[in-house]
Amino acid sequence: MYEVSIRRKLILLFSSISVLLIGISIASLVYLNNSLSKLSGLLDSDMYQSSEQILSTDYQPHQAGLSNTEQLGHEFQSKKVTLFALFTILLSGLLVVIIYLGRKILTLQNEKLEEQNLYQLIGEKMSDFIILTDPNGLILYASPSHSAILGYIPQKGVPLSNYIREPEIAWAKLKSIVQGTPRTSELRMRGSEGHWVWLETKVTPVQDSGAFPAQFMLVSREITQRKQYEERLHKLAFYDHLTSIPNRAHFIMYMENLISQPPERRQEVALAMLDCDRFKQLNDTLGHLAGDEFLQLLSGELQQTVKGVGQAFRIGGDEFAVVLHRFTSPERLEEMLKRVLHLFSKSWSLQNSSDFHTSASIGVALYPQHGSTINELLHAADVAMYYSKSCGGNQSNLYNQNMEEEYVVQKNG
């Protein structure tokens, strides 16, 4: 902006001096014309006086005319020399200034052109990805480096939101996180083959003279591989490696989120603990590989059974937990529990093995009736599950305080 201001001032000064030069030239010509007119008038007057003298006296015309004429000629010559000397000095000075200003303007133009070429070269050769948008998200510039990861260069004049996943959310987020200072965000852009590329993007507002940013500059680098690693680590930490369903750590996080809701958003939650009846017999008779296959099949079907009404988790071994929180009445909860129990009470066809029939013992605890913490709910559900198992299995029971004594006896026994 400073260089642009200097260039504008130089151009204005150049124009002013040019106008001044033209004005001085015109003024000089007018002055010269007036001088010639005065000289002509003096000559005419002198000739008239000389004629009168010749007619009235014996005045010698040759001497008088010559004297006055020479005097006027010397006076005109003196004025002319002075005028042209001043005009030459002014013209020379102005020409020097004009030449200097012209060269200065050309130098600034060449520097600007070289700077633009340098920026373009940097934008084309750098590995980062640069996008410049207006305040509404219309692309003003996109660096050619985008073609290396996206397979194309985002088009000028097209909204940036056309290239971002969940565009209305992503663009709003990008604008909202920038409050006059650069901020970094993660977003996904669509590739030419329909795939999504993760980018870590630094968003910088480019301010103008007003209170709001005139432009947004986005400088990004690809982090797809890093996000894939993070996803794998997340899966290892929160999903069971054998069955691929959420594990105990995920269960704890899920429950904490449900019971930590504010009172106006809190909902009733049912925690069902499930234990497979005769699973040890399956491992002993058909082997652990058959047991693993059964757990994989069971986990997949259990997930589908509770889909839309809750979430299933593998707590460990043949023990599962189902969290139900989208039911509107006790009857609806009982119906969902019957579906889960029915899933276990059937024959399973295992590869290279005979069919296997199993069932489940289910214990259910309600939040907040049976506990206000995860440990309290787990204890209540375990008590109810052991009660179901002690009654022969293949049934579901809701926790009540009377089950506690029998639970203690079973644990000690």
Tab-separated table of C-alpha atoms in Angstrom:
chain	number	residue	atom	x	y	z
A	1	MET	CA	0.000	0.000	0.000
A	2	TYR	CA	2.896	2.392	0.795
A	3	GLU	CA	4.534	1.780	-2.607
A	4	VAL	CA	1.208	2.261	-4.388
A	5	SER	CA	0.752	5.608	-2.589
A	6	ILE	CA	4.238	6.783	-3.614
A	7	ARG	CA	3.615	5.778	-7.232
A	8	ARG	CA	0.327	7.681	-7.294
A	9	LYS	CA	2.007	10.792	-5.872
A	10	LEU	CA	4.797	10.608	-8.462
A	11	ILE	CA	2.304	10.265	-11.304
A	12	LEU	CA	0.325	13.231	-9.942
A	13	LEU	CA	3.489	15.332	-9.633
A	14	PHE	CA	4.569	14.310	-13.149
A	15	SER	CA	1.196	15.392	-14.535
A	16	SER	CA	1.294	18.683	-12.582
A	17	ILE	CA	4.771	19.573	-13.877
A	18	SER	CA	3.743	18.741	-17.430
A	19	VAL	CA	0.719	21.031	-17.117
A	20	LEU	CA	2.954	23.718	-15.575
A	21	LEU	CA	5.414	23.407	-18.474
A	22	ILE	CA	2.638	23.818	-20.997
A	23	GLY	CA	1.303	26.827	-19.040
A	24	ILE	CA	4.737	28.496	-18.936
A	25	SER	CA	5.202	27.934	-22.667
A	26	ILE	CA	1.850	29.502	-23.462
A	27	ALA	CA	2.530	32.423	-21.089
A	28	SER	CA	5.945	32.988	-22.694
A	29	LEU	CA	4.454	33.048	-26.181
A	30	VAL	CA	1.760	35.514	-25.057
A	31	TYR	CA	4.403	37.724	-23.427
A	32	LEU	CA	6.560	37.577	-26.575
A	33	ASN	CA	3.568	38.458	-28.717
A	34	ASN	CA	2.736	41.457	-26.523
A	35	SER	CA	6.348	42.625	-26.684
A	36	LEU	CA	6.342	42.470	-30.486
A	37	SER	CA	3.061	44.365	-30.582
A	38	LYS	CA	4.480	47.114	-28.346
A	39	LEU	CA	7.627	47.284	-30.473
A	40	SER	CA	5.572	47.589	-33.634
A	41	GLY	CA	3.546	50.400	-32.046
A	42	LEU	CA	6.681	52.244	-31.019
A	43	LEU	CA	8.111	51.954	-34.530
A	44	ASP	CA	4.944	53.353	-36.067
A	45	SER	CA	4.919	56.277	-33.615
A	46	ASP	CA	8.574	56.977	-34.227
A	47	MET	CA	8.109	56.945	-37.997
A	48	TYR	CA	5.211	59.407	-37.698
A	49	GLN	CA	7.223	61.804	-35.540
A	50	SER	CA	10.149	61.598	-37.926
A	51	SER	CA	7.910	62.451	-40.869
A	52	GLU	CA	6.559	65.541	-39.047
A	53	GLN	CA	10.080	66.746	-38.333
A	54	ILE	CA	11.157	66.300	-41.926
A	55	LEU	CA	8.244	68.323	-43.234
A	56	SER	CA	8.434	71.198	-40.717
A	57	THR	CA	12.225	71.696	-40.408
A	58	ASP	CA	15.481	71.040	-42.066
A	59	TYR	CA	15.877	68.007	-39.769
A	60	GLN	CA	18.145	65.325	-41.139
A	61	PRO	CA	15.918	62.266	-41.363
A	62	HIS	CA	18.676	59.805	-41.884
A	63	GLN	CA	20.318	60.514	-38.542
A	64	ALA	CA	17.091	60.763	-36.444
A	65	GLY	CA	15.436	57.693	-37.863
A	66	LEU	CA	18.576	55.693	-37.464
A	67	SER	CA	19.024	56.769	-33.868
A	68	ASN	CA	15.502	55.884	-32.708
A	69	THR	CA	15.409	52.652	-34.635
A	70	GLU	CA	18.716	51.488	-33.225
A	71	GLN	CA	17.527	52.341	-29.711
A	72	LEU	CA	14.313	50.340	-30.130
A	73	GLY	CA	16.195	47.457	-31.714
A	74	HIS	CA	18.634	47.286	-28.826
A	75	GLU	CA	15.760	47.358	-26.315
A	76	PHE	CA	13.854	44.568	-28.110
A	77	GLN	CA	16.977	42.477	-28.467
A	78	SER	CA	17.690	42.821	-24.716
A	79	LYS	CA	14.155	41.755	-23.770
A	80	LYS	CA	14.254	38.865	-26.201
A	81	VAL	CA	17.551	37.555	-24.877
A	82	THR	CA	16.312	37.841	-21.285
A	83	LEU	CA	13.023	36.134	-22.102
A	84	PHE	CA	14.603	33.233	-23.953
A	85	ALA	CA	17.256	32.801	-21.281
A	86	LEU	CA	14.612	32.494	-18.565
A	87	PHE	CA	12.483	30.242	-20.742
A	88	THR	CA	15.481	27.993	-21.513
A	89	ILE	CA	16.421	27.714	-17.840
A	90	LEU	CA	12.873	26.855	-16.777
A	91	LEU	CA	12.430	24.421	-19.626
A	92	SER	CA	15.722	22.689	-18.878
A	93	GLY	CA	14.860	22.388	-15.180
A	94	LEU	CA	11.408	21.047	-15.910
A	95	LEU	CA	12.761	18.565	-18.436
A	96	VAL	CA	15.278	17.303	-15.885
A	97	VAL	CA	12.519	16.861	-13.311
A	98	ILE	CA	10.232	15.157	-15.844
A	99	ILE	CA	13.004	12.778	-16.903
A	100	TYR	CA	13.758	11.972	-13.238
A	101	LEU	CA	10.112	11.364	-12.409
A	102	GLY	CA	9.595	9.303	-15.522
A	103	ARG	CA	12.550	7.073	-14.701
A	104	LYS	CA	11.345	6.787	-11.085
A	105	ILE	CA	7.878	5.695	-12.232
A	106	LEU	CA	9.341	3.164	-14.654
A	107	THR	CA	11.592	1.825	-11.880
A	108	LEU	CA	8.621	1.384	-9.530
A	109	GLN	CA	6.609	-0.306	-12.274
A	110	ASN	CA	9.463	-2.705	-13.017
A	111	GLU	CA	9.914	-3.467	-9.300
A	112	LYS	CA	6.196	-4.146	-8.964
A	113	LEU	CA	6.250	-6.412	-12.014
A	114	GLU	CA	9.268	-8.298	-10.667
A	115	GLU	CA	7.561	-8.615	-7.270
A	116	GLN	CA	4.388	-9.970	-8.887
A	117	ASN	CA	6.432	-12.460	-10.892
A	118	LEU	CA	8.263	-13.500	-7.719
A	119	TYR	CA	4.990	-14.023	-5.823
A	120	GLN	CA	3.572	-15.984	-8.741
A	121	LEU	CA	6.708	-18.137	-8.868
A	122	ILE	CA	6.478	-18.787	-5.116
A	123	GLY	CA	2.765	-19.634	-5.395
A	124	GLU	CA	3.414	-22.048	-8.253
A	125	LYS	CA	6.443	-23.796	-6.752
A	126	MET	CA	5.601	-24.006	-3.045
A	127	SER	CA	4.148	-27.242	-1.667
A	128	ASP	CA	1.533	-25.523	0.495
A	129	PHE	CA	-1.871	-24.653	-0.934
A	130	ILE	CA	-2.986	-21.020	-1.035
A	131	ILE	CA	-6.498	-19.695	-1.603
A	132	LEU	CA	-7.563	-16.047	-1.453
A	133	THR	CA	-11.274	-15.294	-1.090
A	134	ASP	CA	-13.474	-12.247	-0.689
A	135	PRO	CA	-15.570	-11.839	2.500
A	136	ASN	CA	-18.368	-13.941	0.986
A	137	GLY	CA	-16.118	-16.890	0.198
A	138	LEU	CA	-15.719	-16.330	-3.557
A	139	ILE	CA	-12.298	-17.509	-4.721
A	140	LEU	CA	-10.029	-14.713	-5.967
A	141	TYR	CA	-6.891	-16.855	-6.361
A	142	ALA	CA	-5.942	-20.531	-5.946
A	143	SER	CA	-2.349	-21.721	-6.217
A	144	PRO	CA	-1.506	-24.334	-8.891
A	145	SER	CA	-0.201	-26.662	-6.151
A	146	HIS	CA	-3.828	-27.779	-5.516
A	147	SER	CA	-3.721	-29.927	-8.648
A	148	ALA	CA	-1.158	-32.242	-7.020
A	149	ILE	CA	-3.620	-33.449	-4.338
A	150	LEU	CA	-7.054	-32.539	-5.701
A	151	GLY	CA	-6.466	-33.237	-9.385
A	152	TYR	CA	-7.618	-29.722	-10.307
A	153	ILE	CA	-7.219	-26.067	-9.351
A	154	PRO	CA	-10.248	-24.421	-7.686
A	155	GLN	CA	-11.772	-21.956	-10.122
A	156	LYS	CA	-11.665	-18.210	-9.671
A	157	GLY	CA	-15.072	-16.681	-8.924
A	158	VAL	CA	-16.520	-19.968	-7.583
A	159	PRO	CA	-17.603	-20.150	-3.901
A	160	LEU	CA	-15.066	-21.983	-1.744
A	161	SER	CA	-17.985	-23.809	-0.113
A	162	ASN	CA	-18.434	-25.757	-3.376
A	163	TYR	CA	-15.235	-27.652	-2.593
A	164	ILE	CA	-15.623	-28.157	1.180
A	165	ARG	CA	-17.434	-31.046	2.861
A	166	GLU	CA	-20.558	-29.806	4.684
A	167	PRO	CA	-19.905	-26.388	3.060
A	168	GLU	CA	-22.382	-24.245	4.973
A	169	ILE	CA	-20.943	-25.492	8.279
A	170	ALA	CA	-17.290	-25.461	7.222
A	171	TRP	CA	-17.324	-21.939	5.734
A	172	ALA	CA	-19.247	-20.552	8.713
A	173	LYS	CA	-16.685	-22.164	11.014
A	174	LEU	CA	-13.772	-20.723	9.059
A	175	LYS	CA	-15.254	-17.220	9.272
A	176	SER	CA	-16.265	-17.472	12.913
A	177	ILE	CA	-12.888	-18.638	14.212
A	178	VAL	CA	-11.143	-15.621	12.694
A	179	GLN	CA	-11.515	-12.579	14.918
A	180	GLY	CA	-8.853	-10.339	13.481
A	181	THR	CA	-6.024	-12.831	14.085
A	182	PRO	CA	-4.896	-15.905	12.110
A	183	ARG	CA	-6.375	-19.209	13.281
A	184	THR	CA	-5.843	-22.841	12.258
A	185	SER	CA	-8.632	-25.266	11.429
A	186	GLU	CA	-9.027	-28.699	9.827
A	187	LEU	CA	-11.288	-29.232	6.837
A	188	ARG	CA	-11.832	-31.619	3.939
A	189	MET	CA	-11.837	-30.670	0.252
A	190	ARG	CA	-13.283	-32.794	-2.530
A	191	GLY	CA	-10.841	-34.390	-4.982
A	192	SER	CA	-11.457	-34.809	-8.698
A	193	GLU	CA	-12.360	-38.498	-8.210
A	194	GLY	CA	-14.858	-37.790	-5.416
A	195	HIS	CA	-12.495	-38.591	-2.536
A	196	TRP	CA	-11.959	-36.229	0.408
A	197	VAL	CA	-8.572	-34.750	1.268
A	198	TRP	CA	-7.851	-33.577	4.818
A	199	LEU	CA	-6.177	-30.166	5.079
A	200	GLU	CA	-4.809	-28.239	8.030
A	201	THR	CA	-5.669	-24.673	7.108
A	202	LYS	CA	-4.420	-21.394	8.544
A	203	VAL	CA	-7.038	-18.719	7.918
A	204	THR	CA	-5.819	-15.119	7.947
A	205	PRO	CA	-8.058	-12.068	7.493
A	206	VAL	CA	-6.602	-9.495	5.089
A	207	GLN	CA	-7.789	-6.160	6.445
A	208	ASP	CA	-8.641	-3.096	4.406
A	209	SER	CA	-9.288	0.397	5.709
A	210	GLY	CA	-12.690	-0.639	7.087
A	211	ALA	CA	-13.586	-2.524	10.233
A	212	PHE	CA	-14.200	-5.846	8.487
A	213	PRO	CA	-11.712	-8.043	6.581
A	214	ALA	CA	-11.552	-7.327	2.874
A	215	GLN	CA	-10.332	-10.834	2.074
A	216	PHE	CA	-9.486	-14.197	3.633
A	217	MET	CA	-6.212	-15.985	2.880
A	218	LEU	CA	-6.141	-19.755	3.447
A	219	VAL	CA	-2.752	-21.484	3.590
A	220	SER	CA	-3.148	-25.268	3.832
A	221	ARG	CA	-1.094	-28.433	3.988
A	222	GLU	CA	-2.300	-31.992	3.514
A	223	ILE	CA	-2.790	-34.078	6.660
A	224	THR	CA	-4.753	-37.017	5.209
A	225	GLN	CA	-2.161	-39.559	6.326
A	226	ARG	CA	-2.048	-38.077	9.830
A	227	LYS	CA	-5.850	-38.207	10.093
A	228	GLN	CA	-5.782	-41.859	8.995
A	229	TYR	CA	-3.264	-42.631	11.747
A	230	GLU	CA	-5.439	-40.789	14.268
A	231	GLU	CA	-8.462	-42.769	13.120
A	232	ARG	CA	-6.577	-46.041	13.534
A	233	LEU	CA	-5.431	-45.068	17.017
A	234	HIS	CA	-8.993	-44.070	17.909
A	235	LYS	CA	-10.269	-47.409	16.654
A	236	LEU	CA	-7.634	-49.298	18.629
A	237	ALA	CA	-8.484	-47.330	21.766
A	238	PHE	CA	-12.285	-47.427	21.575
A	239	TYR	CA	-13.233	-50.486	19.486
A	240	ASP	CA	-12.873	-54.177	20.216
A	241	HIS	CA	-10.198	-55.729	17.989
A	242	LEU	CA	-12.067	-59.047	17.573
A	243	THR	CA	-15.659	-57.926	16.984
A	244	SER	CA	-15.056	-54.299	15.797
A	245	ILE	CA	-17.874	-53.002	18.011
A	246	PRO	CA	-17.253	-50.345	20.718
A	247	ASN	CA	-15.278	-51.597	23.735
A	248	ARG	CA	-15.349	-50.893	27.466
A	249	ALA	CA	-13.468	-47.569	27.156
A	250	HIS	CA	-16.010	-46.422	24.584
A	251	PHE	CA	-18.816	-47.584	26.893
A	252	ILE	CA	-17.502	-45.414	29.751
A	253	MET	CA	-17.242	-42.358	27.483
A	254	TYR	CA	-20.701	-42.981	26.039
A	255	MET	CA	-22.306	-43.282	29.469
A	256	GLU	CA	-20.515	-40.203	30.807
A	257	ASN	CA	-21.892	-38.179	27.929
A	258	LEU	CA	-25.453	-39.374	28.623
A	259	ILE	CA	-25.524	-38.811	32.371
A	260	SER	CA	-23.670	-35.466	32.248
A	261	GLN	CA	-26.386	-33.781	30.198
A	262	PRO	CA	-28.073	-30.718	31.788
A	263	PRO	CA	-31.402	-31.465	33.551
A	264	GLU	CA	-33.533	-30.024	30.753
A	265	ARG	CA	-31.935	-32.393	28.208
A	266	ARG	CA	-31.466	-35.428	30.449
A	267	GLN	CA	-33.305	-38.593	29.417
A	268	GLU	CA	-34.009	-41.939	31.023
A	269	VAL	CA	-31.332	-44.522	30.298
A	270	ALA	CA	-31.486	-48.306	30.545
A	271	LEU	CA	-28.240	-50.238	30.963
A	272	ALA	CA	-28.549	-53.931	30.072
A	273	MET	CA	-25.685	-56.307	30.920
A	274	LEU	CA	-25.689	-59.536	28.858
A	275	ASP	CA	-23.854	-62.782	29.545
A	276	CYS	CA	-23.920	-65.698	27.070
A	277	ASP	CA	-25.198	-68.921	28.592
A	278	ARG	CA	-23.037	-72.001	27.864
A	279	PHE	CA	-20.288	-70.032	26.101
A	280	LYS	CA	-17.639	-71.948	28.052
A	281	GLN	CA	-19.160	-75.160	26.709
A	282	LEU	CA	-18.778	-73.804	23.158
A	283	ASN	CA	-15.083	-73.101	23.683
A	284	ASP	CA	-14.479	-76.486	25.312
A	285	THR	CA	-16.272	-78.532	22.636
A	286	LEU	CA	-15.676	-76.650	19.383
A	287	GLY	CA	-12.517	-74.707	20.229
A	288	HIS	CA	-11.586	-71.075	20.707
A	289	LEU	CA	-11.644	-70.287	16.973
A	290	ALA	CA	-15.292	-71.302	16.862
A	291	GLY	CA	-15.877	-69.193	19.987
A	292	ASP	CA	-14.288	-66.162	18.318
A	293	GLU	CA	-16.399	-66.704	15.202
A	294	PHE	CA	-19.546	-66.885	17.337
A	295	LEU	CA	-18.660	-63.635	19.120
A	296	GLN	CA	-18.128	-61.884	15.775
A	297	LEU	CA	-21.471	-63.065	14.404
A	298	LEU	CA	-23.268	-62.212	17.639
A	299	SER	CA	-21.734	-58.721	17.833
A	300	GLY	CA	-22.757	-57.852	14.292
A	301	GLU	CA	-26.369	-58.928	14.809
A	302	LEU	CA	-26.541	-57.290	18.230
A	303	GLN	CA	-25.476	-53.976	16.711
A	304	GLN	CA	-28.187	-54.232	14.067
A	305	THR	CA	-30.822	-55.177	16.651
A	306	VAL	CA	-30.301	-52.067	18.813
A	307	LYS	CA	-29.535	-49.696	15.951
A	308	GLY	CA	-31.586	-46.529	16.274
A	309	VAL	CA	-32.539	-47.123	19.910
A	310	GLY	CA	-29.146	-47.435	21.592
A	311	GLN	CA	-25.617	-48.794	21.355
A	312	ALA	CA	-24.007	-52.208	21.993
A	313	PHE	CA	-20.571	-52.705	23.575
A	314	ARG	CA	-18.306	-55.685	24.238
A	315	ILE	CA	-17.202	-55.363	27.852
A	316	GLY	CA	-14.974	-58.435	27.856
A	317	GLY	CA	-15.053	-62.186	27.068
A	318	ASP	CA	-18.680	-63.176	26.394
A	319	GLU	CA	-20.074	-60.205	28.337
A	320	PHE	CA	-21.837	-57.385	26.482
A	321	ALA	CA	-23.534	-54.148	27.474
A	322	VAL	CA	-26.428	-52.508	25.682
A	323	VAL	CA	-27.301	-48.883	26.455
A	324	LEU	CA	-30.884	-48.003	25.529
A	325	HIS	CA	-31.953	-44.352	25.744
A	326	ARG	CA	-34.456	-43.787	22.986
A	327	PHE	CA	-37.596	-45.316	24.488
A	328	THR	CA	-40.749	-43.459	25.506
A	329	SER	CA	-42.407	-45.934	27.896
A	330	PRO	CA	-41.691	-49.053	30.005
A	331	GLU	CA	-43.591	-51.102	27.416
A	332	ARG	CA	-41.305	-49.898	24.660
A	333	LEU	CA	-38.242	-50.769	26.776
A	334	GLU	CA	-39.607	-54.258	27.469
A	335	GLU	CA	-40.207	-54.780	23.758
A	336	MET	CA	-36.580	-53.867	22.932
A	337	LEU	CA	-35.227	-56.169	25.639
A	338	LYS	CA	-37.320	-59.055	24.252
A	339	ARG	CA	-35.779	-58.471	20.818
A	340	VAL	CA	-32.291	-58.666	22.308
A	341	LEU	CA	-33.141	-61.832	24.268
A	342	HIS	CA	-34.659	-63.426	21.165
A	343	LEU	CA	-31.434	-62.750	19.251
A	344	PHE	CA	-29.481	-64.985	21.647
A	345	SER	CA	-32.095	-67.751	21.788
A	346	LYS	CA	-31.385	-69.365	18.437
A	347	SER	CA	-29.016	-71.747	16.652
A	348	TRP	CA	-25.826	-70.360	15.162
A	349	SER	CA	-24.204	-71.897	12.090
A	350	LEU	CA	-20.436	-71.822	12.425
A	351	GLN	CA	-17.974	-72.697	9.663
A	352	ASN	CA	-16.423	-76.167	9.899
A	353	SER	CA	-18.535	-76.843	13.001
A	354	SER	CA	-21.955	-78.098	13.887
A	355	ASP	CA	-24.752	-75.689	14.771
A	356	PHE	CA	-24.622	-74.207	18.226
A	357	HIS	CA	-27.615	-73.091	20.314
A	358	THR	CA	-27.194	-70.449	22.998
A	359	SER	CA	-29.158	-68.058	25.173
A	360	ALA	CA	-28.431	-65.072	27.421
A	361	SER	CA	-28.880	-63.838	30.960
A	362	ILE	CA	-29.760	-60.141	31.009
A	363	GLY	CA	-29.792	-57.690	33.909
A	364	VAL	CA	-31.187	-54.178	33.529
A	365	ALA	CA	-30.586	-51.024	35.587
A	366	LEU	CA	-32.296	-47.670	35.013
A	367	TYR	CA	-30.789	-44.207	35.294
A	368	PRO	CA	-31.355	-42.359	37.562
A	369	GLN	CA	-33.614	-44.727	39.552
A	370	HIS	CA	-30.927	-47.362	40.236
A	371	GLY	CA	-27.824	-45.183	40.289
A	372	SER	CA	-26.511	-41.748	39.476
A	373	THR	CA	-22.980	-42.836	38.502
A	374	ILE	CA	-21.600	-45.353	36.025
A	375	ASN	CA	-20.252	-47.609	38.789
A	376	GLU	CA	-23.605	-47.658	40.574
A	377	LEU	CA	-25.422	-48.532	37.352
A	378	LEU	CA	-22.899	-51.244	36.470
A	379	HIS	CA	-23.290	-52.786	39.925
A	380	ALA	CA	-27.098	-52.757	39.721
A	381	ALA	CA	-27.086	-54.280	36.205
A	382	ASP	CA	-24.580	-56.970	37.301
A	383	VAL	CA	-26.778	-57.878	40.273
A	384	ALA	CA	-29.814	-58.244	37.993
A	385	MET	CA	-27.794	-60.279	35.473
A	386	TYR	CA	-26.577	-62.725	38.118
A	387	TYR	CA	-30.143	-63.056	39.309
A	388	SER	CA	-31.229	-64.012	35.766
A	389	LYS	CA	-28.412	-66.551	35.521
A	390	SER	CA	-29.291	-68.059	38.908
A	391	CYS	CA	-32.848	-68.520	37.676
A	392	GLY	CA	-31.666	-70.718	34.789
A	393	GLY	CA	-30.749	-68.078	32.205
A	394	ASN	CA	-32.511	-67.147	28.974
A	395	GLN	CA	-34.341	-64.316	30.705
A	396	SER	CA	-34.183	-60.600	31.421
A	397	ASN	CA	-34.745	-59.020	34.862
A	398	LEU	CA	-34.931	-55.453	36.097
A	399	TYR	CA	-32.842	-54.640	39.177
A	400	ASN	CA	-34.451	-54.359	42.606
A	401	GLN	CA	-32.975	-54.146	46.082
A	402	ASN	CA	-34.049	-57.691	47.028
A	403	MET	CA	-31.520	-59.134	44.574
A	404	GLU	CA	-28.540	-57.787	46.525
A	405	GLU	CA	-28.413	-60.550	49.177
A	406	GLU	CA	-28.423	-63.376	46.647
A	407	TYR	CA	-25.784	-61.572	44.571
A	408	VAL	CA	-23.458	-61.391	47.594
A	409	VAL	CA	-23.947	-65.100	48.252
A	410	GLN	CA	-23.114	-66.005	44.623
A	411	LYS	CA	-20.019	-63.808	44.605
A	412	ASN	CA	-18.754	-65.307	47.854
A	413	GLY	CA	-19.680	-68.800	46.819
